[in-house]
């Protein structure tokens, strides 16, 4: 029998863009930790939050990660560790996305 296992992280964004601030919002949902982390590209405008937050870098871009919903205490985990793990998940997505773009550009040149 196959057991359904919920992923540790899920990438979430608004699919239908309407030229508002929300077009650039990206969340990593953490079902295991009952929490949601938002990542903001600081190149897209200043942002401040009084939540637990950390700055990260990827390809000369600075990103801010912060909890939009933090329930780590309920499940007994360190929120800073969850934030780091969520960043690694999101950064891996950015790497994959860049590889897809580069592959597509190379394909179009041939």
mmCIF file with all atom_site columns, C-alpha atoms in Angstrom:
data_model
loop_
_atom_site.group_PDB
_atom_site.id
_atom_site.type_symbol
_atom_site.label_atom_id
_atom_site.label_alt_id
_atom_site.label_comp_id
_atom_site.label_asym_id
_atom_site.label_entity_id
_atom_site.label_seq_id
_atom_site.pdbx_PDB_ins_code
_atom_site.Cartn_x
_atom_site.Cartn_y
_atom_site.Cartn_z
_atom_site.occupancy
_atom_site.B_iso_or_equiv
_atom_site.pdbx_formal_charge
_atom_site.auth_seq_id
_atom_site.auth_comp_id
_atom_site.auth_asym_id
_atom_site.auth_atom_id
_atom_site.pdbx_PDB_model_num
ATOM 1   C CA . UNK A 1 1   ? 0.000  0.000  0.000   1.00 0.00 ? 1   UNK A CA 1
ATOM 2   C CA . UNK A 1 2   ? 1.333  3.444  -0.926  1.00 0.00 ? 2   UNK A CA 1
ATOM 3   C CA . UNK A 1 3   ? 1.437  5.989  1.844   1.00 0.00 ? 3   UNK A CA 1
ATOM 4   C CA . UNK A 1 4   ? 0.700  9.590  0.913   1.00 0.00 ? 4   UNK A CA 1
ATOM 5   C CA . UNK A 1 5   ? 3.372  11.866 2.294   1.00 0.00 ? 5   UNK A CA 1
ATOM 6   C CA . UNK A 1 6   ? 2.946  15.625 2.331   1.00 0.00 ? 6   UNK A CA 1
ATOM 7   C CA . UNK A 1 7   ? 6.054  17.475 1.083   1.00 0.00 ? 7   UNK A CA 1
ATOM 8   C CA . UNK A 1 8   ? 8.064  19.441 3.608   1.00 0.00 ? 8   UNK A CA 1
ATOM 9   C CA . UNK A 1 9   ? 7.745  22.607 1.486   1.00 0.00 ? 9   UNK A CA 1
ATOM 10  C CA . UNK A 1 10  ? 5.449  23.886 -1.270  1.00 0.00 ? 10  UNK A CA 1
ATOM 11  C CA . UNK A 1 11  ? 6.079  26.905 -3.505  1.00 0.00 ? 11  UNK A CA 1
ATOM 12  C CA . UNK A 1 12  ? 3.136  29.288 -3.754  1.00 0.00 ? 12  UNK A CA 1
ATOM 13  C CA . UNK A 1 13  ? 2.539  32.374 -5.844  1.00 0.00 ? 13  UNK A CA 1
ATOM 14  C CA . UNK A 1 14  ? -0.388 34.181 -7.389  1.00 0.00 ? 14  UNK A CA 1
ATOM 15  C CA . UNK A 1 15  ? -0.924 32.615 -10.799 1.00 0.00 ? 15  UNK A CA 1
ATOM 16  C CA . UNK A 1 16  ? -2.945 35.361 -12.454 1.00 0.00 ? 16  UNK A CA 1
ATOM 17  C CA . UNK A 1 17  ? -0.968 38.600 -12.592 1.00 0.00 ? 17  UNK A CA 1
ATOM 18  C CA . UNK A 1 18  ? -2.812 41.914 -12.533 1.00 0.00 ? 18  UNK A CA 1
ATOM 19  C CA . UNK A 1 19  ? 0.063  44.446 -12.393 1.00 0.00 ? 19  UNK A CA 1
ATOM 20  C CA . UNK A 1 20  ? -0.178 44.941 -8.637  1.00 0.00 ? 20  UNK A CA 1
ATOM 21  C CA . UNK A 1 21  ? 2.323  44.475 -5.799  1.00 0.00 ? 21  UNK A CA 1
ATOM 22  C CA . UNK A 1 22  ? 0.966  40.959 -5.328  1.00 0.00 ? 22  UNK A CA 1
ATOM 23  C CA . UNK A 1 23  ? 2.362  39.904 -8.730  1.00 0.00 ? 23  UNK A CA 1
ATOM 24  C CA . UNK A 1 24  ? 5.815  39.655 -7.124  1.00 0.00 ? 24  UNK A CA 1
ATOM 25  C CA . UNK A 1 25  ? 4.848  37.853 -3.929  1.00 0.00 ? 25  UNK A CA 1
ATOM 26  C CA . UNK A 1 26  ? 6.275  34.363 -3.396  1.00 0.00 ? 26  UNK A CA 1
ATOM 27  C CA . UNK A 1 27  ? 5.611  32.091 -0.434  1.00 0.00 ? 27  UNK A CA 1
ATOM 28  C CA . UNK A 1 28  ? 7.051  28.809 0.734   1.00 0.00 ? 28  UNK A CA 1
ATOM 29  C CA . UNK A 1 29  ? 4.338  26.956 2.573   1.00 0.00 ? 29  UNK A CA 1
ATOM 30  C CA . UNK A 1 30  ? 5.651  24.603 5.276   1.00 0.00 ? 30  UNK A CA 1
ATOM 31  C CA . UNK A 1 31  ? 2.869  22.082 6.068   1.00 0.00 ? 31  UNK A CA 1
ATOM 32  C CA . UNK A 1 32  ? 5.118  20.062 8.382   1.00 0.00 ? 32  UNK A CA 1
ATOM 33  C CA . UNK A 1 33  ? 5.739  23.179 10.505  1.00 0.00 ? 33  UNK A CA 1
ATOM 34  C CA . UNK A 1 34  ? 2.272  24.735 10.087  1.00 0.00 ? 34  UNK A CA 1
ATOM 35  C CA . UNK A 1 35  ? 3.952  27.899 8.810   1.00 0.00 ? 35  UNK A CA 1
ATOM 36  C CA . UNK A 1 36  ? 4.258  30.138 5.748   1.00 0.00 ? 36  UNK A CA 1
ATOM 37  C CA . UNK A 1 37  ? 7.383  32.059 4.749   1.00 0.00 ? 37  UNK A CA 1
ATOM 38  C CA . UNK A 1 38  ? 7.356  34.886 2.249   1.00 0.00 ? 38  UNK A CA 1
ATOM 39  C CA . UNK A 1 39  ? 10.423 35.713 0.158   1.00 0.00 ? 39  UNK A CA 1
ATOM 40  C CA . UNK A 1 40  ? 10.747 39.250 -1.180  1.00 0.00 ? 40  UNK A CA 1
ATOM 41  C CA . UNK A 1 41  ? 13.328 40.319 -3.751  1.00 0.00 ? 41  UNK A CA 1
ATOM 42  C CA . UNK A 1 42  ? 14.684 43.481 -2.157  1.00 0.00 ? 42  UNK A CA 1
ATOM 43  C CA . UNK A 1 43  ? 15.553 44.823 -5.606  1.00 0.00 ? 43  UNK A CA 1
ATOM 44  C CA . UNK A 1 44  ? 11.821 45.192 -6.195  1.00 0.00 ? 44  UNK A CA 1
ATOM 45  C CA . UNK A 1 45  ? 11.367 47.743 -3.400  1.00 0.00 ? 45  UNK A CA 1
ATOM 46  C CA . UNK A 1 46  ? 11.978 48.277 0.303   1.00 0.00 ? 46  UNK A CA 1
ATOM 47  C CA . UNK A 1 47  ? 10.221 46.067 2.770   1.00 0.00 ? 47  UNK A CA 1
ATOM 48  C CA . UNK A 1 48  ? 10.193 45.920 6.552   1.00 0.00 ? 48  UNK A CA 1
ATOM 49  C CA . UNK A 1 49  ? 8.712  43.398 8.921   1.00 0.00 ? 49  UNK A CA 1
ATOM 50  C CA . UNK A 1 50  ? 8.774  42.926 12.669  1.00 0.00 ? 50  UNK A CA 1
ATOM 51  C CA . UNK A 1 51  ? 8.720  39.141 12.195  1.00 0.00 ? 51  UNK A CA 1
ATOM 52  C CA . UNK A 1 52  ? 11.670 36.741 12.368  1.00 0.00 ? 52  UNK A CA 1
ATOM 53  C CA . UNK A 1 53  ? 13.501 37.469 9.139   1.00 0.00 ? 53  UNK A CA 1
ATOM 54  C CA . UNK A 1 54  ? 16.794 36.816 7.387   1.00 0.00 ? 54  UNK A CA 1
ATOM 55  C CA . UNK A 1 55  ? 18.444 38.240 4.297   1.00 0.00 ? 55  UNK A CA 1
ATOM 56  C CA . UNK A 1 56  ? 19.674 35.797 1.631   1.00 0.00 ? 56  UNK A CA 1
ATOM 57  C CA . UNK A 1 57  ? 21.563 36.224 -1.632  1.00 0.00 ? 57  UNK A CA 1
ATOM 58  C CA . UNK A 1 58  ? 21.246 34.524 -5.002  1.00 0.00 ? 58  UNK A CA 1
ATOM 59  C CA . UNK A 1 59  ? 22.953 35.685 -8.236  1.00 0.00 ? 59  UNK A CA 1
ATOM 60  C CA . UNK A 1 60  ? 23.674 39.195 -6.928  1.00 0.00 ? 60  UNK A CA 1
ATOM 61  C CA . UNK A 1 61  ? 20.058 39.581 -5.819  1.00 0.00 ? 61  UNK A CA 1
ATOM 62  C CA . UNK A 1 62  ? 19.175 40.154 -2.207  1.00 0.00 ? 62  UNK A CA 1
ATOM 63  C CA . UNK A 1 63  ? 16.118 38.383 -0.845  1.00 0.00 ? 63  UNK A CA 1
ATOM 64  C CA . UNK A 1 64  ? 14.350 38.804 2.462   1.00 0.00 ? 64  UNK A CA 1
ATOM 65  C CA . UNK A 1 65  ? 12.674 35.785 4.024   1.00 0.00 ? 65  UNK A CA 1
ATOM 66  C CA . UNK A 1 66  ? 10.189 36.233 6.851   1.00 0.00 ? 66  UNK A CA 1
ATOM 67  C CA . UNK A 1 67  ? 7.324  34.363 8.436   1.00 0.00 ? 67  UNK A CA 1
ATOM 68  C CA . UNK A 1 68  ? 3.901  35.368 7.198   1.00 0.00 ? 68  UNK A CA 1
ATOM 69  C CA . UNK A 1 69  ? 2.574  32.700 9.587   1.00 0.00 ? 69  UNK A CA 1
ATOM 70  C CA . UNK A 1 70  ? 4.829  31.211 12.262  1.00 0.00 ? 70  UNK A CA 1
ATOM 71  C CA . UNK A 1 71  ? 3.609  28.137 14.151  1.00 0.00 ? 71  UNK A CA 1
ATOM 72  C CA . UNK A 1 72  ? 7.028  26.552 14.683  1.00 0.00 ? 72  UNK A CA 1
ATOM 73  C CA . UNK A 1 73  ? 6.643  26.722 18.467  1.00 0.00 ? 73  UNK A CA 1
ATOM 74  C CA . UNK A 1 74  ? 3.497  24.596 18.253  1.00 0.00 ? 74  UNK A CA 1
ATOM 75  C CA . UNK A 1 75  ? 5.430  21.748 16.615  1.00 0.00 ? 75  UNK A CA 1
ATOM 76  C CA . UNK A 1 76  ? 8.574  22.365 18.686  1.00 0.00 ? 76  UNK A CA 1
ATOM 77  C CA . UNK A 1 77  ? 11.076 23.434 16.016  1.00 0.00 ? 77  UNK A CA 1
ATOM 78  C CA . UNK A 1 78  ? 13.461 26.383 15.777  1.00 0.00 ? 78  UNK A CA 1
ATOM 79  C CA . UNK A 1 79  ? 11.947 28.966 13.400  1.00 0.00 ? 79  UNK A CA 1
ATOM 80  C CA . UNK A 1 80  ? 15.399 30.147 12.276  1.00 0.00 ? 80  UNK A CA 1
ATOM 81  C CA . UNK A 1 81  ? 16.214 26.604 11.130  1.00 0.00 ? 81  UNK A CA 1
ATOM 82  C CA . UNK A 1 82  ? 12.894 26.358 9.283   1.00 0.00 ? 82  UNK A CA 1
ATOM 83  C CA . UNK A 1 83  ? 13.631 29.703 7.613   1.00 0.00 ? 83  UNK A CA 1
ATOM 84  C CA . UNK A 1 84  ? 17.047 28.424 6.462   1.00 0.00 ? 84  UNK A CA 1
ATOM 85  C CA . UNK A 1 85  ? 15.570 25.173 5.147   1.00 0.00 ? 85  UNK A CA 1
ATOM 86  C CA . UNK A 1 86  ? 12.815 27.070 3.323   1.00 0.00 ? 86  UNK A CA 1
ATOM 87  C CA . UNK A 1 87  ? 15.458 29.316 1.740   1.00 0.00 ? 87  UNK A CA 1
ATOM 88  C CA . UNK A 1 88  ? 17.414 26.266 0.513   1.00 0.00 ? 88  UNK A CA 1
ATOM 89  C CA . UNK A 1 89  ? 14.206 24.901 -1.016  1.00 0.00 ? 89  UNK A CA 1
ATOM 90  C CA . UNK A 1 90  ? 13.424 28.236 -2.680  1.00 0.00 ? 90  UNK A CA 1
ATOM 91  C CA . UNK A 1 91  ? 17.022 28.763 -3.857  1.00 0.00 ? 91  UNK A CA 1
ATOM 92  C CA . UNK A 1 92  ? 16.970 25.313 -5.475  1.00 0.00 ? 92  UNK A CA 1
ATOM 93  C CA . UNK A 1 93  ? 13.848 26.421 -7.323  1.00 0.00 ? 93  UNK A CA 1
ATOM 94  C CA . UNK A 1 94  ? 15.614 29.595 -8.522  1.00 0.00 ? 94  UNK A CA 1
ATOM 95  C CA . UNK A 1 95  ? 18.566 27.518 -9.752  1.00 0.00 ? 95  UNK A CA 1
ATOM 96  C CA . UNK A 1 96  ? 16.215 25.150 -11.593 1.00 0.00 ? 96  UNK A CA 1
ATOM 97  C CA . UNK A 1 97  ? 14.312 28.076 -13.114 1.00 0.00 ? 97  UNK A CA 1
ATOM 98  C CA . UNK A 1 98  ? 17.554 29.672 -14.347 1.00 0.00 ? 98  UNK A CA 1
ATOM 99  C CA . UNK A 1 99  ? 18.642 26.368 -15.869 1.00 0.00 ? 99  UNK A CA 1
ATOM 100 C CA . UNK A 1 100 ? 15.322 26.103 -17.725 1.00 0.00 ? 100 UNK A CA 1
ATOM 101 C CA . UNK A 1 101 ? 15.682 29.640 -19.082 1.00 0.00 ? 101 UNK A CA 1
ATOM 102 C CA . UNK A 1 102 ? 19.292 29.036 -20.165 1.00 0.00 ? 102 UNK A CA 1
ATOM 103 C CA . UNK A 1 103 ? 18.370 25.730 -21.788 1.00 0.00 ? 103 UNK A CA 1
ATOM 104 C CA . UNK A 1 104 ? 15.489 27.354 -23.652 1.00 0.00 ? 104 UNK A CA 1
ATOM 105 C CA . UNK A 1 105 ? 17.710 30.207 -24.881 1.00 0.00 ? 105 UNK A CA 1
ATOM 106 C CA . UNK A 1 106 ? 20.360 27.765 -26.118 1.00 0.00 ? 106 UNK A CA 1
ATOM 107 C CA . UNK A 1 107 ? 17.689 25.715 -27.864 1.00 0.00 ? 107 UNK A CA 1
ATOM 108 C CA . UNK A 1 108 ? 16.309 28.823 -29.594 1.00 0.00 ? 108 UNK A CA 1
ATOM 109 C CA . UNK A 1 109 ? 19.779 29.803 -30.837 1.00 0.00 ? 109 UNK A CA 1
ATOM 110 C CA . UNK A 1 110 ? 20.232 26.467 -32.606 1.00 0.00 ? 110 UNK A CA 1
#
